[in-house]
């Protein structure tokens, strides 16, 4: 039963999205709680962000989601090429993210005992959450890349569609992270 | 696993060899593996508990010191919650029965199922490895900032329980997809056996709540290693936020444990009353209702941790709402018994114990959900007694009811009914004997998690320890006569209880492949109409 398999895959991916969604929701709740407690410290933390890197990365991920959607629309052969695009853009995102982390670490913005950033109450918590949330997101992106590579090999429209749903989810999480860590100062 | 009198080939012997067991993707064999794992966990957790109880016989230093005592109750809780109670009924009976009850030969993802067992085993080993490193002294709740600053092996346990959580999510996901996609045509949704409904509802909680546990543990573990101060007031953190995260998982987790127990009870009640459940629809609605409302009651663990009046009222009222759904089930079970022809047997004795503990424990739940009363009882033995009655009592008695009810299904053999009844009585009296004195202790003001206490409470502690001894005796006896029955029990036949349940319509024990074609079942799983006068 081919349709049974596709049905099973589709339920699975939505369950995974729901489960991961709650994982991030826990962190968003922490962010909200601490931001309410330390509005100034958090605003100052956002000021430390490397704005153009965050913006570029947002564009990169949105473009990758577009390529993903195109892969799902295209036939199995053309999908392979679009998926290469997704893989490439995902790689670029991780590279930029890594560069950004390196800059922050160079500036002494490390979580924990060696934190050497501003001492406004709450800013250190902001930095910890920044690493936790963007780090967790990056891990999901790595998992997403593995799935995309798998979908590319399988050439199965149902698989591509389900991997696409996951990819859009990872993208969506970033679209929420972006204002929280780069814009709302 | 050798069978002395070669019975017809079954999943036990087909295919042969230890290797085939370790690599198995057969849901029935995975169920047996989970049984071995959870039974070992029960024994280990039980041993810790007995040491605790013996220590408490004297008001001051007895057999272990204060710090060892802290570690013992911590590991007791961790082992019992995550290695026994959460995986016990879904892992063993869910795995074995859900496919048989929906007319399928396997779960939707057999290899994911195999992985879920081995991930469970890995998580259990990591968690226990912390014992080698001296153990952990935080309590199973890992409250910050103590958990992030204690020098004990917190990070190891966090990793271990995190891995156990991954196994939970895998199991839950597999069950949900299975129920959606693997039902035989003659099992539409509203003909699903009630046990399957509870496993389905539990799986939803497993998939949605467990990630938040994983997150809390990851943060505590990382904080412990890197001193992030995320929940440490000294660094600007807020310990109450940790409590919110922890209970957002851990309250629904109590329904992970109790819903499958309710499913077992529904099946046993119907079979031994030879009667259709009084309200199938009502029980289904109550099952889903408990799963959903359970996500919005976590705040009742934090009434005294600092919370607005509004939140206190909301969380209190929502908690009590759970009692409404539970009551629907209670009434349905009692009416099913009342209108049926009850056959007394060991599983029914366990169900009676379940009903008593669940009723009593549920009423104390409503009492502690009343915030003004909870100020008095919070963090005392009253809470310990409440959750042991309802969570442990219900899960343990249902697990034992399931083990006895489905023992012939799993093995094709019968156990000694006389010994089973004796053990059931010992477990019931032992359990109540252990925890009834703890209600009194808590009400008198004895705080939980202390190894010393004023002398005037000694008699209650001694009574509790005697109860625990009787409980252990009952469980030990069970192990012996079931072990004997596994080897030498007389053949049970395919359906020894004359049940109409779907799972009994295959041979007992089932062959490796239970159905050669999707079964056609004309009568549903509770069709006793022709019997009831
Ligand atoms: C009518 C339904 C129930 C209500 C209203 C209720 C209410 C409560 C409340 C208010 C507390 C917190 C008391 C405190 O810490 O001061 C509590 C603790 C607890 N309850 Fe219940 N409960 C109910 C049913 C259950 C069930 C069905 C289970 C498990 C199957 C359960 C397991 C627990 C556990 C594990 C704790 C305490 C955990 C800890 O602090 O270590 N409860 N309950
Ligand atoms: Cu609760």
XYZ file of C-alpha atoms and ligand atoms in Angstrom:
762
model
C 0.000 0.000 0.000
C 1.937 2.990 -1.287
C -0.589 5.536 -0.108
C -0.514 3.952 3.351
C 3.197 4.656 3.526
C 2.793 8.239 2.405
C 0.031 8.655 4.977
C 2.295 7.257 7.703
C 5.153 9.542 6.684
C 2.942 12.593 6.666
C 1.576 11.903 10.171
C 5.113 11.251 11.355
C 6.503 14.525 10.109
C 3.680 16.535 11.657
C 4.194 14.754 14.963
C 7.900 15.498 14.804
C 7.140 19.146 14.058
C 4.709 19.316 16.984
C 7.208 17.669 19.296
C 10.086 19.914 18.247
C 7.725 22.865 18.378
C 7.182 22.238 22.075
C 10.911 21.898 22.580
C 11.402 25.406 21.216
C 8.273 26.637 22.981
C 9.959 25.873 26.299
C 12.856 28.123 25.353
C 10.563 30.837 24.021
C 8.759 30.744 27.351
C 12.050 31.203 29.184
C 12.932 34.089 26.895
C 9.561 35.722 27.517
C 9.858 35.243 31.258
C 13.321 36.757 31.461
C 12.607 39.543 29.002
C 9.644 40.582 31.131
C 11.914 40.572 34.174
C 14.873 42.386 32.536
C 13.627 44.565 29.656
C 16.720 46.790 29.717
C 19.247 43.993 29.905
C 17.591 42.244 26.972
C 17.388 45.399 24.863
C 21.077 45.916 25.463
C 21.742 42.301 24.491
C 19.952 42.752 21.166
C 22.190 45.770 20.583
C 25.217 43.456 20.643
C 23.969 41.390 17.708
C 25.720 41.540 14.340
C 22.675 42.799 12.519
C 23.758 42.321 8.920
C 24.748 38.693 9.541
C 21.356 37.943 11.067
C 19.578 39.692 8.202
C 21.607 37.921 5.554
C 20.945 34.593 7.199
C 17.224 35.286 7.242
C 17.338 35.921 3.506
C 19.398 32.780 2.964
C 16.929 30.574 4.834
C 13.875 32.116 3.192
C 15.460 31.490 -0.202
C 16.178 27.903 0.810
C 12.534 27.442 1.727
C 11.610 28.747 -1.693
C 13.955 26.208 -3.291
C 12.395 23.511 -1.126
C 8.914 24.459 -2.274
C 10.142 24.411 -5.879
C 11.611 20.944 -5.339
C 8.246 19.671 -4.136
C 6.461 21.208 -7.125
C 9.019 19.990 -9.671
C 9.170 16.437 -11.017
C 11.515 13.959 -9.329
C 14.445 14.709 -11.679
C 14.310 18.495 -11.363
C 13.753 18.120 -7.619
C 17.301 16.782 -7.279
C 18.712 20.054 -8.567
C 16.535 22.225 -6.338
C 17.555 20.110 -3.356
C 21.220 20.797 -4.096
C 20.270 24.440 -3.797
C 18.671 23.787 -0.413
C 21.784 21.954 0.761
C 24.023 24.789 -0.393
C 21.961 27.514 1.255
C 21.737 25.520 4.470
C 25.519 25.231 4.431
C 25.886 28.990 3.897
C 23.593 29.638 6.848
C 25.652 27.424 9.131
C 28.881 29.046 7.932
C 27.598 32.563 8.654
C 26.201 31.429 11.983
C 29.575 29.973 12.916
C 31.325 33.211 11.912
C 28.904 35.161 14.074
C 29.517 32.935 17.080
C 33.265 33.366 16.550
C 32.897 37.146 16.580
C 30.883 37.028 19.800
C 33.290 34.686 21.494
C 36.146 36.974 20.470
C 34.307 39.832 22.189
C 34.083 37.867 25.410
C 30.371 37.142 25.010
C 30.594 33.592 26.311
C 27.953 32.112 28.587
C 28.837 31.093 32.110
C 31.759 31.893 34.365
C 33.908 33.570 31.680
C 31.251 36.005 30.550
C 32.903 39.372 29.845
C 30.034 41.349 28.301
C 28.017 44.289 29.666
C 26.931 43.932 33.269
C 23.429 45.291 32.919
C 21.222 42.808 34.837
C 19.778 40.308 32.387
C 22.281 40.728 29.575
C 24.256 37.663 30.627
C 21.021 35.648 30.624
C 20.260 37.024 27.173
C 23.640 35.825 25.926
C 23.103 32.367 27.418
C 19.702 32.131 25.761
C 21.169 33.382 22.503
C 23.615 30.497 22.386
C 21.068 27.966 23.610
C 18.383 28.933 21.129
C 20.463 29.604 18.037
C 22.547 26.526 18.896
C 19.497 24.309 19.144
C 18.215 25.789 15.914
C 21.531 25.087 14.205
C 21.362 21.469 15.374
C 17.942 21.178 13.810
C 19.284 22.658 10.624
C 22.025 20.036 10.537
C 19.397 17.328 11.000
C 17.369 18.985 8.248
C 20.359 18.914 5.896
C 20.805 15.192 6.535
C 17.154 14.645 5.693
C 17.395 16.725 2.528
C 20.377 14.673 1.387
C 18.354 11.534 2.061
C 15.333 12.840 0.147
C 17.598 13.670 -2.774
C 18.815 10.078 -2.918
C 15.359 8.563 -2.495
C 13.657 10.536 -5.293
C 10.317 9.735 -3.705
C 7.799 12.611 -3.887
C 6.244 11.658 -0.537
C 9.644 11.748 1.157
C 10.518 15.067 -0.454
C 7.249 16.556 0.666
C 7.705 15.426 4.261
C 11.306 16.593 4.453
C 10.055 19.860 3.012
C 7.552 20.257 5.846
C 10.362 19.779 8.341
C 12.587 22.235 6.508
C 9.902 24.913 6.500
C 9.459 24.356 10.218
C 13.163 24.937 10.883
C 12.950 28.051 8.736
C 9.898 29.248 10.635
C 11.685 28.879 13.961
C 14.421 31.127 12.642
C 11.878 33.687 11.523
C 10.799 33.907 15.174
C 14.353 33.862 16.533
C 15.447 36.664 14.237
C 13.364 39.478 15.788
C 13.995 38.151 19.309
C 17.766 38.326 18.962
C 18.383 40.957 16.273
C 15.497 43.403 15.987
C 13.616 44.049 19.236
C 16.040 46.400 20.953
C 13.986 -19.156 25.996
C 13.512 -22.888 25.573
C 10.132 -24.539 25.856
C 10.204 -27.956 27.567
C 7.052 -29.487 26.042
C 7.243 -28.445 22.418
C 3.992 -26.511 21.931
C 3.000 -25.273 18.485
C 5.569 -22.836 17.104
C 5.107 -19.329 18.454
C 6.903 -16.013 18.483
C 8.935 -17.324 21.443
C 10.749 -19.912 19.400
C 10.460 -18.617 15.873
C 13.114 -17.789 14.818
C 15.472 -19.424 17.301
C 18.596 -18.017 18.890
C 19.645 -15.229 21.219
C 20.838 -13.163 18.267
C 17.357 -13.114 16.758
C 16.016 -11.846 20.072
C 18.530 -9.023 20.367
C 17.969 -7.859 16.804
C 14.248 -8.484 16.766
C 11.750 -6.100 15.218
C 8.769 -8.263 16.251
C 6.515 -6.178 18.489
C 5.838 -9.231 20.679
C 9.494 -9.864 21.351
C 10.182 -6.182 21.936
C 7.391 -6.295 24.496
C 9.187 -9.136 26.284
C 12.456 -7.189 26.208
C 10.662 -4.214 27.739
C 9.238 -6.548 30.352
C 12.710 -7.671 31.355
C 13.947 -4.065 31.481
C 11.019 -2.661 33.439
C 10.917 -5.616 35.846
C 14.612 -5.134 36.643
C 13.948 -1.432 37.184
C 11.077 -2.258 39.535
C 13.330 -4.516 41.578
C 16.133 -1.975 41.742
C 13.835 0.901 42.630
C 12.125 -1.345 45.164
C 15.429 -2.198 46.791
C 16.231 1.496 47.196
C 12.793 2.011 48.724
C 13.270 -0.803 51.222
C 16.554 0.699 52.386
C 14.785 4.040 52.849
C 12.020 2.424 54.838
C 14.400 0.500 57.072
C 16.377 3.669 57.766
C 13.152 5.376 58.862
C 12.379 2.776 61.502
C 14.471 4.790 63.944
C 14.069 8.547 64.434
C 17.748 9.316 63.856
C 20.752 7.670 62.224
C 19.922 4.061 61.395
C 21.521 2.056 58.602
C 22.473 4.938 56.293
C 23.548 8.539 56.848
C 21.755 11.682 55.795
C 23.580 12.136 52.521
C 23.258 8.518 51.456
C 19.565 8.817 52.274
C 19.234 11.794 49.906
C 20.862 9.840 47.130
C 18.717 6.793 47.742
C 15.398 8.629 47.474
C 16.653 10.454 44.402
C 17.574 7.277 42.581
C 14.468 5.541 43.846
C 12.348 8.235 42.196
C 14.351 8.403 38.987
C 14.397 4.644 38.464
C 10.731 4.189 39.298
C 9.434 7.099 37.217
C 11.524 6.920 34.054
C 12.704 3.351 33.956
C 9.647 1.589 35.331
C 6.372 3.487 35.372
C 6.553 5.458 32.150
C 7.660 2.613 29.865
C 6.015 -0.236 31.797
C 2.499 -0.538 30.424
C 3.037 1.037 26.968
C 6.375 -0.706 26.424
C 5.240 -4.158 27.500
C 1.491 -4.445 26.985
C 1.150 -1.643 24.455
C 3.754 -3.234 22.263
C 2.374 -6.716 22.620
C -1.309 -5.965 22.319
C -1.918 -2.899 20.186
C -1.159 -4.687 16.894
C -3.136 -7.771 17.963
C -6.046 -5.554 18.981
C -6.201 -3.713 15.665
C -5.571 -6.711 13.434
C -2.038 -5.783 12.379
C 1.119 -7.849 12.222
C 3.442 -5.097 13.284
C 3.727 -1.478 14.304
C 4.003 1.168 11.614
C 7.790 1.387 12.080
C 9.198 -1.910 13.400
C 12.815 -0.757 13.276
C 11.992 2.443 15.130
C 10.371 0.202 17.729
C 13.519 -1.866 18.064
C 15.511 1.351 18.389
C 13.182 2.598 21.099
C 14.025 -0.416 23.245
C 17.762 -0.127 22.765
C 17.667 3.613 23.353
C 15.764 2.852 26.562
C 18.447 0.350 27.585
C 21.184 2.869 26.814
C 19.477 5.620 28.766
C 18.966 3.280 31.699
C 22.645 2.317 31.702
C 23.787 5.953 31.584
C 21.415 6.855 34.400
C 22.708 3.995 36.513
C 26.307 4.837 35.668
C 25.801 7.946 37.805
C 25.587 5.600 40.774
C 29.153 4.509 40.160
C 30.126 8.164 40.295
C 28.545 8.440 43.748
C 24.941 9.121 42.775
C 22.819 12.261 42.775
C 21.133 13.986 45.714
C 18.651 16.387 44.098
C 15.425 14.412 44.262
C 13.724 13.280 41.058
C 12.507 16.860 40.532
C 15.993 18.401 39.995
C 14.962 21.694 41.577
C 17.340 24.554 40.874
C 19.554 26.173 42.051
C 20.468 23.181 44.224
C 20.650 20.830 41.229
C 22.987 23.116 39.306
C 25.372 23.632 42.216
C 25.511 20.266 44.042
C 28.843 18.539 43.440
C 27.132 15.204 42.647
C 26.862 13.620 39.186
C 23.842 15.621 38.012
C 24.961 15.979 34.406
C 25.272 12.209 33.904
C 21.750 11.604 35.158
C 20.432 14.430 32.993
C 21.955 12.802 29.934
C 20.579 9.401 30.944
C 17.032 10.596 31.500
C 17.223 12.693 28.328
C 18.026 9.516 26.402
C 15.173 7.687 28.138
C 12.959 10.543 26.960
C 14.035 10.011 23.365
C 12.897 6.425 23.690
C 9.524 7.649 25.014
C 9.018 9.906 22.017
C 9.914 7.113 19.603
C 7.441 4.758 21.258
C 4.682 7.348 21.307
C 5.164 8.377 17.714
C 5.103 4.783 16.567
C 1.835 4.036 18.379
C 0.064 7.097 17.002
C 1.055 6.343 13.420
C 0.183 2.682 13.928
C -3.320 3.398 15.167
C -3.884 5.775 12.271
C -2.576 3.598 9.494
C -2.598 -0.058 10.525
C -6.142 -0.750 11.648
C -7.759 -3.693 9.889
C -10.926 -2.749 7.983
C -13.076 -4.345 10.687
C -11.616 -2.054 13.381
C -12.883 1.488 12.760
C -12.022 4.164 15.334
C -15.080 3.670 17.486
C -14.522 -0.086 17.657
C -10.988 0.274 18.997
C -10.541 -1.580 22.263
C -10.405 0.906 25.148
C -6.839 -0.108 25.936
C -5.782 1.074 22.480
C -7.499 4.406 23.064
C -5.527 4.939 26.254
C -2.254 4.033 24.567
C -3.130 6.472 21.796
C -3.896 9.286 24.238
C -0.767 8.527 26.235
C 1.292 8.626 23.078
C 0.082 12.132 22.348
C 1.339 13.204 25.761
C 4.623 11.371 25.220
C 5.222 13.180 21.951
C 4.188 16.631 23.131
C 5.380 16.803 26.740
C 8.621 14.823 26.702
C 10.564 17.420 24.661
C 9.987 19.943 27.438
C 11.464 17.477 29.942
C 14.396 17.018 27.593
C 14.862 20.767 27.468
C 14.709 21.184 31.256
C 17.246 18.412 31.759
C 19.531 19.720 29.030
C 19.513 23.159 30.632
C 20.159 21.815 34.136
C 22.930 19.548 32.870
C 24.580 22.317 30.850
C 24.217 24.727 33.740
C 25.819 22.222 36.091
C 28.824 21.830 33.807
C 29.307 25.410 32.590
C 27.842 27.383 35.540
C 25.452 29.353 33.363
C 23.373 30.505 36.313
C 20.275 30.257 34.157
C 18.094 29.424 37.171
C 20.304 30.790 39.924
C 19.028 33.947 41.639
C 22.625 34.911 42.402
C 23.170 35.299 38.647
C 19.793 36.899 37.979
C 18.088 33.622 37.094
C 14.681 32.543 38.313
C 14.303 29.071 39.895
C 10.529 29.239 39.545
C 10.858 29.303 35.751
C 12.620 25.954 36.010
C 9.724 24.618 38.053
C 7.303 25.742 35.354
C 9.285 23.888 32.691
C 9.694 20.789 34.815
C 6.038 20.484 35.762
C 4.843 21.300 32.281
C 6.227 17.868 31.509
C 5.915 16.139 34.825
C 2.278 16.777 35.434
C 1.218 15.360 32.050
C 3.710 12.597 32.779
C 1.512 11.380 35.614
C -1.174 10.781 33.003
C 1.361 8.967 30.853
C 1.488 6.548 33.741
C -2.147 6.431 34.723
C -3.956 6.430 31.356
C -2.585 3.071 30.202
C -3.416 1.761 33.662
C -7.004 2.875 33.109
C -6.970 1.103 29.769
C -5.954 -2.145 31.430
C -8.720 -1.723 33.990
C -11.338 -1.167 31.278
C -10.331 -4.412 29.572
C -10.175 -6.465 32.761
C -13.495 -5.120 34.046
C -15.293 -5.963 30.829
C -13.811 -9.444 30.507
C -14.394 -10.501 34.099
C -17.848 -8.949 34.313
C -18.675 -10.607 30.963
C -20.300 -7.356 30.089
C -19.977 -4.502 27.626
C -18.422 -1.371 29.216
C -21.225 0.748 30.605
C -20.263 3.695 28.430
C -17.695 3.118 25.708
C -18.122 6.657 24.362
C -17.907 8.173 27.816
C -14.663 6.364 28.543
C -13.154 7.438 25.214
C -14.105 11.072 25.792
C -12.765 10.947 29.346
C -9.500 9.421 28.110
C -8.876 12.164 25.576
C -10.163 14.764 28.024
C -7.684 13.758 30.713
C -4.844 13.836 28.203
C -5.742 17.368 27.078
C -6.686 18.978 30.399
C -3.565 17.410 31.891
C -1.507 19.909 29.897
C -3.011 22.881 31.765
C -2.745 21.925 35.406
C 0.992 21.930 36.069
C 0.829 25.057 38.205
C -0.735 23.140 41.111
C 2.759 21.992 42.069
C 3.793 25.573 42.688
C 1.040 27.107 44.786
C 3.541 28.012 47.477
C 6.400 28.874 45.115
C 4.938 32.274 44.316
C 2.019 32.672 41.935
C -0.728 35.229 41.413
C -4.133 34.664 42.969
C -5.625 34.377 39.496
C -3.201 31.652 38.407
C -3.682 29.817 41.668
C -7.420 29.761 41.149
C -7.183 28.706 37.502
C -4.709 25.922 38.106
C -6.734 24.700 41.076
C -9.988 24.621 39.132
C -8.452 22.986 36.063
C -6.853 20.325 38.272
C -10.200 19.499 39.780
C -11.608 19.182 36.280
C -9.454 16.083 35.831
C -11.448 14.520 38.641
C -14.625 14.903 36.575
C -13.217 12.826 33.732
C -11.810 10.314 36.190
C -15.196 10.022 37.852
C -16.834 9.223 34.487
C -14.530 6.257 34.239
C -15.059 5.180 37.825
C -18.818 5.143 37.371
C -18.534 3.299 34.071
C -16.386 0.567 35.612
C -18.553 0.157 38.684
C -21.735 -0.030 36.602
C -20.129 -2.574 34.276
C -19.337 -4.744 37.282
C -22.726 -4.189 38.835
C -24.655 -5.196 35.731
C -22.341 -8.064 34.838
C -21.607 -11.501 36.200
C -18.314 -10.973 37.950
C -15.849 -13.831 37.972
C -13.417 -13.409 40.840
C -9.806 -13.981 39.777
C -6.425 -12.439 40.489
C -6.728 -9.682 37.841
C -10.053 -8.632 39.357
C -8.539 -8.453 42.839
C -5.916 -6.098 41.458
C -8.623 -4.029 39.815
C -10.469 -3.738 43.135
C -7.251 -2.470 44.703
C -6.838 -0.082 41.787
C -10.337 1.305 42.247
C -9.801 1.883 45.959
C -6.401 3.514 45.543
C -7.538 5.598 42.610
C -10.625 6.857 44.390
C -8.808 7.640 47.614
C -5.802 9.115 45.824
C -8.006 11.171 43.514
C -9.946 12.659 46.399
C -6.726 13.644 48.149
C -5.709 15.165 44.802
C -8.761 17.390 44.810
C -7.957 18.258 48.417
C -4.387 19.336 47.649
C -5.541 21.214 44.545
C -7.379 23.479 46.967
C -4.623 26.013 47.408
C -5.512 27.083 50.938
C -5.246 23.478 52.109
C -2.135 22.838 50.063
C -0.230 25.465 52.032
C -0.478 23.050 54.941
C 0.258 19.838 53.052
C 2.787 20.974 50.470
C 6.149 19.217 50.701
C 4.966 16.910 53.464
C 4.393 13.173 53.548
C 0.790 13.910 52.620
C 1.956 14.643 49.069
C 4.161 11.587 49.067
C 1.173 9.490 50.082
C -1.112 11.191 47.539
C 1.044 10.460 44.562
C 2.003 7.013 45.681
C -1.643 6.070 46.109
C -2.749 7.424 42.792
C 0.224 7.247 40.494
C 2.222 4.348 41.861
C -0.719 2.445 43.276
C -2.762 2.740 40.133
C 0.094 1.972 37.765
C 1.467 -0.906 39.804
C -1.871 -2.614 40.397
C -2.833 -2.195 36.741
C 0.544 -3.524 35.647
C 0.012 -6.563 37.859
C -3.588 -6.952 36.683
C -2.343 -6.818 33.094
C 0.437 -9.267 33.807
C -2.019 -11.798 35.224
C -4.805 -11.183 32.731
C -2.548 -11.456 29.682
C -0.073 -13.982 31.066
C -1.829 -16.800 29.157
C -1.819 -14.622 26.038
C 1.913 -14.023 26.315
C 2.944 -17.532 27.293
C 0.088 -19.938 26.574
C 0.318 -21.114 30.189
C -1.596 -20.720 33.433
C -0.213 -19.705 36.793
C -1.293 -20.860 40.217
C -4.531 -18.993 40.927
C -4.244 -19.671 44.665
C -0.833 -18.088 44.921
C -1.881 -15.260 42.660
C -4.756 -14.392 44.985
C -2.554 -14.570 48.056
C -0.035 -12.258 46.420
C -2.778 -9.867 45.291
C -4.033 -9.588 48.858
C -0.507 -9.076 50.186
C 0.146 -6.346 47.631
C -3.121 -4.595 48.471
C -2.625 -4.701 52.238
C 1.069 -3.932 51.925
C 0.469 -0.932 49.733
C -2.231 0.594 51.883
C -0.190 -0.258 54.974
C 2.794 1.595 53.585
C 1.088 4.790 52.561
C -1.916 5.255 54.825
C 0.380 6.103 57.772
C 2.141 8.573 55.489
C -1.062 10.588 55.048
C -1.225 10.873 58.828
C 2.465 11.737 59.081
C 2.124 14.467 56.476
C -0.957 15.904 58.075
C 0.896 15.998 61.392
C 3.608 18.031 59.671
C 6.364 15.559 58.764
C 8.216 17.085 55.782
C 9.218 14.808 52.913
C 12.844 13.887 52.141
C 14.153 13.902 55.728
C 15.965 10.946 57.240
C 15.355 11.971 60.865
C 12.162 12.938 62.690
C 10.770 13.548 66.210
C 10.216 10.418 68.261
C 6.458 10.735 68.606
C 6.069 9.804 64.924
C 8.039 6.607 65.180
C 5.028 4.292 65.378
C 3.661 5.625 62.098
C 7.011 5.143 60.395
C 7.283 1.626 61.764
C 3.789 0.847 60.503
C 4.731 2.164 57.073
C 7.871 0.045 56.977
C 5.874 -3.068 57.924
C 3.526 -2.342 55.034
C 6.477 -2.018 52.686
C 7.758 -5.402 53.839
C 4.417 -7.028 53.082
C 4.316 -5.338 49.676
C 7.790 -6.640 48.872
C 6.744 -10.105 49.971
C 3.744 -10.002 47.655
C 5.845 -8.878 44.703
C 8.560 -11.447 45.431
C 5.966 -14.223 45.578
C 4.562 -13.079 42.245
C 7.973 -13.336 40.661
C 8.336 -16.908 41.902
C 4.994 -18.385 40.850
C 5.005 -16.599 37.507
C 8.530 -17.881 36.925
C 7.359 -21.392 37.716
C 4.318 -21.000 35.460
C 6.482 -19.792 32.599
C 8.342 -23.099 32.663
C 5.769 -25.577 33.935
C 2.358 -23.969 33.927
C -0.420 -26.083 32.384
C -1.516 -25.014 28.890
C -4.085 -22.258 29.025
C -5.794 -22.637 25.680
C -6.271 -19.670 23.390
C -8.870 -17.800 25.423
C -8.912 -19.015 29.028
C -11.113 -16.184 30.327
C -13.758 -16.518 27.575
C -13.037 -12.934 26.643
C -14.455 -11.407 23.485
C -11.438 -9.090 23.156
C -9.803 -8.963 19.727
C -6.432 -9.956 21.136
C -7.822 -13.334 22.211
C -8.873 -14.242 18.683
C -5.331 -15.291 17.775
C -3.555 -18.357 19.191
C -1.973 -17.953 22.644
C 0.955 -17.459 22.467
C 0.644 -15.933 18.998
C 2.777 -17.210 16.132
C 5.526 -14.929 14.832
C 3.119 -13.641 12.185
C -0.260 -13.390 13.842
C -2.471 -12.679 10.832
C -2.048 -14.199 7.398
C -4.649 -11.746 6.078
C -6.406 -8.748 7.636
C -8.858 -10.372 10.053
C -12.583 -10.015 9.538
C -14.195 -9.547 12.928
C -17.935 -9.321 12.800
C -18.544 -8.845 16.513
C -16.785 -6.103 18.410
C -14.401 -6.589 21.318
C -17.107 -6.345 23.998
C -19.904 -8.435 22.501
C -21.178 -10.276 25.561
C -24.879 -9.643 24.839
C -25.635 -13.292 24.164
C -24.370 -14.184 27.643
C -25.977 -11.656 29.935
C -29.381 -12.955 31.009
C -8.101 14.550 40.665
C -6.946 14.555 40.159
C -5.712 15.127 40.821
C -5.533 16.320 41.416
C -6.553 17.399 41.550
C -4.170 16.367 41.886
C -3.590 17.416 42.538
C -2.279 17.484 42.956
C -1.652 18.607 43.556
C -2.338 19.929 43.848
C -0.369 18.297 43.832
C 0.709 19.194 44.425
C 0.677 19.247 45.859
C 1.905 19.846 46.441
O 3.031 19.604 45.973
O 1.747 20.576 47.427
C -0.166 16.978 43.396
C 1.018 16.313 43.478
C 1.285 15.175 42.766
N 0.359 14.399 42.098
Fe -1.621 14.753 41.961
N -3.546 15.212 41.561
C -4.457 14.451 40.892
C -4.245 13.242 40.343
C -2.986 12.704 40.197
C -2.715 11.563 39.396
C -3.739 10.805 38.575
C -1.397 11.342 39.514
C -0.579 10.268 38.894
C -0.995 9.299 38.204
C -0.841 12.331 40.382
C 0.493 12.432 40.704
C 1.038 13.418 41.468
C 2.442 13.552 41.756
C 3.534 12.663 41.216
C 2.592 14.638 42.602
C 3.809 15.216 43.306
C 5.120 15.083 42.738
C 6.225 15.629 43.597
O 6.086 16.733 44.154
O 7.236 14.934 43.731
N -1.843 13.146 40.791
N -1.353 16.476 42.848
Cu 0.369 17.501 38.996
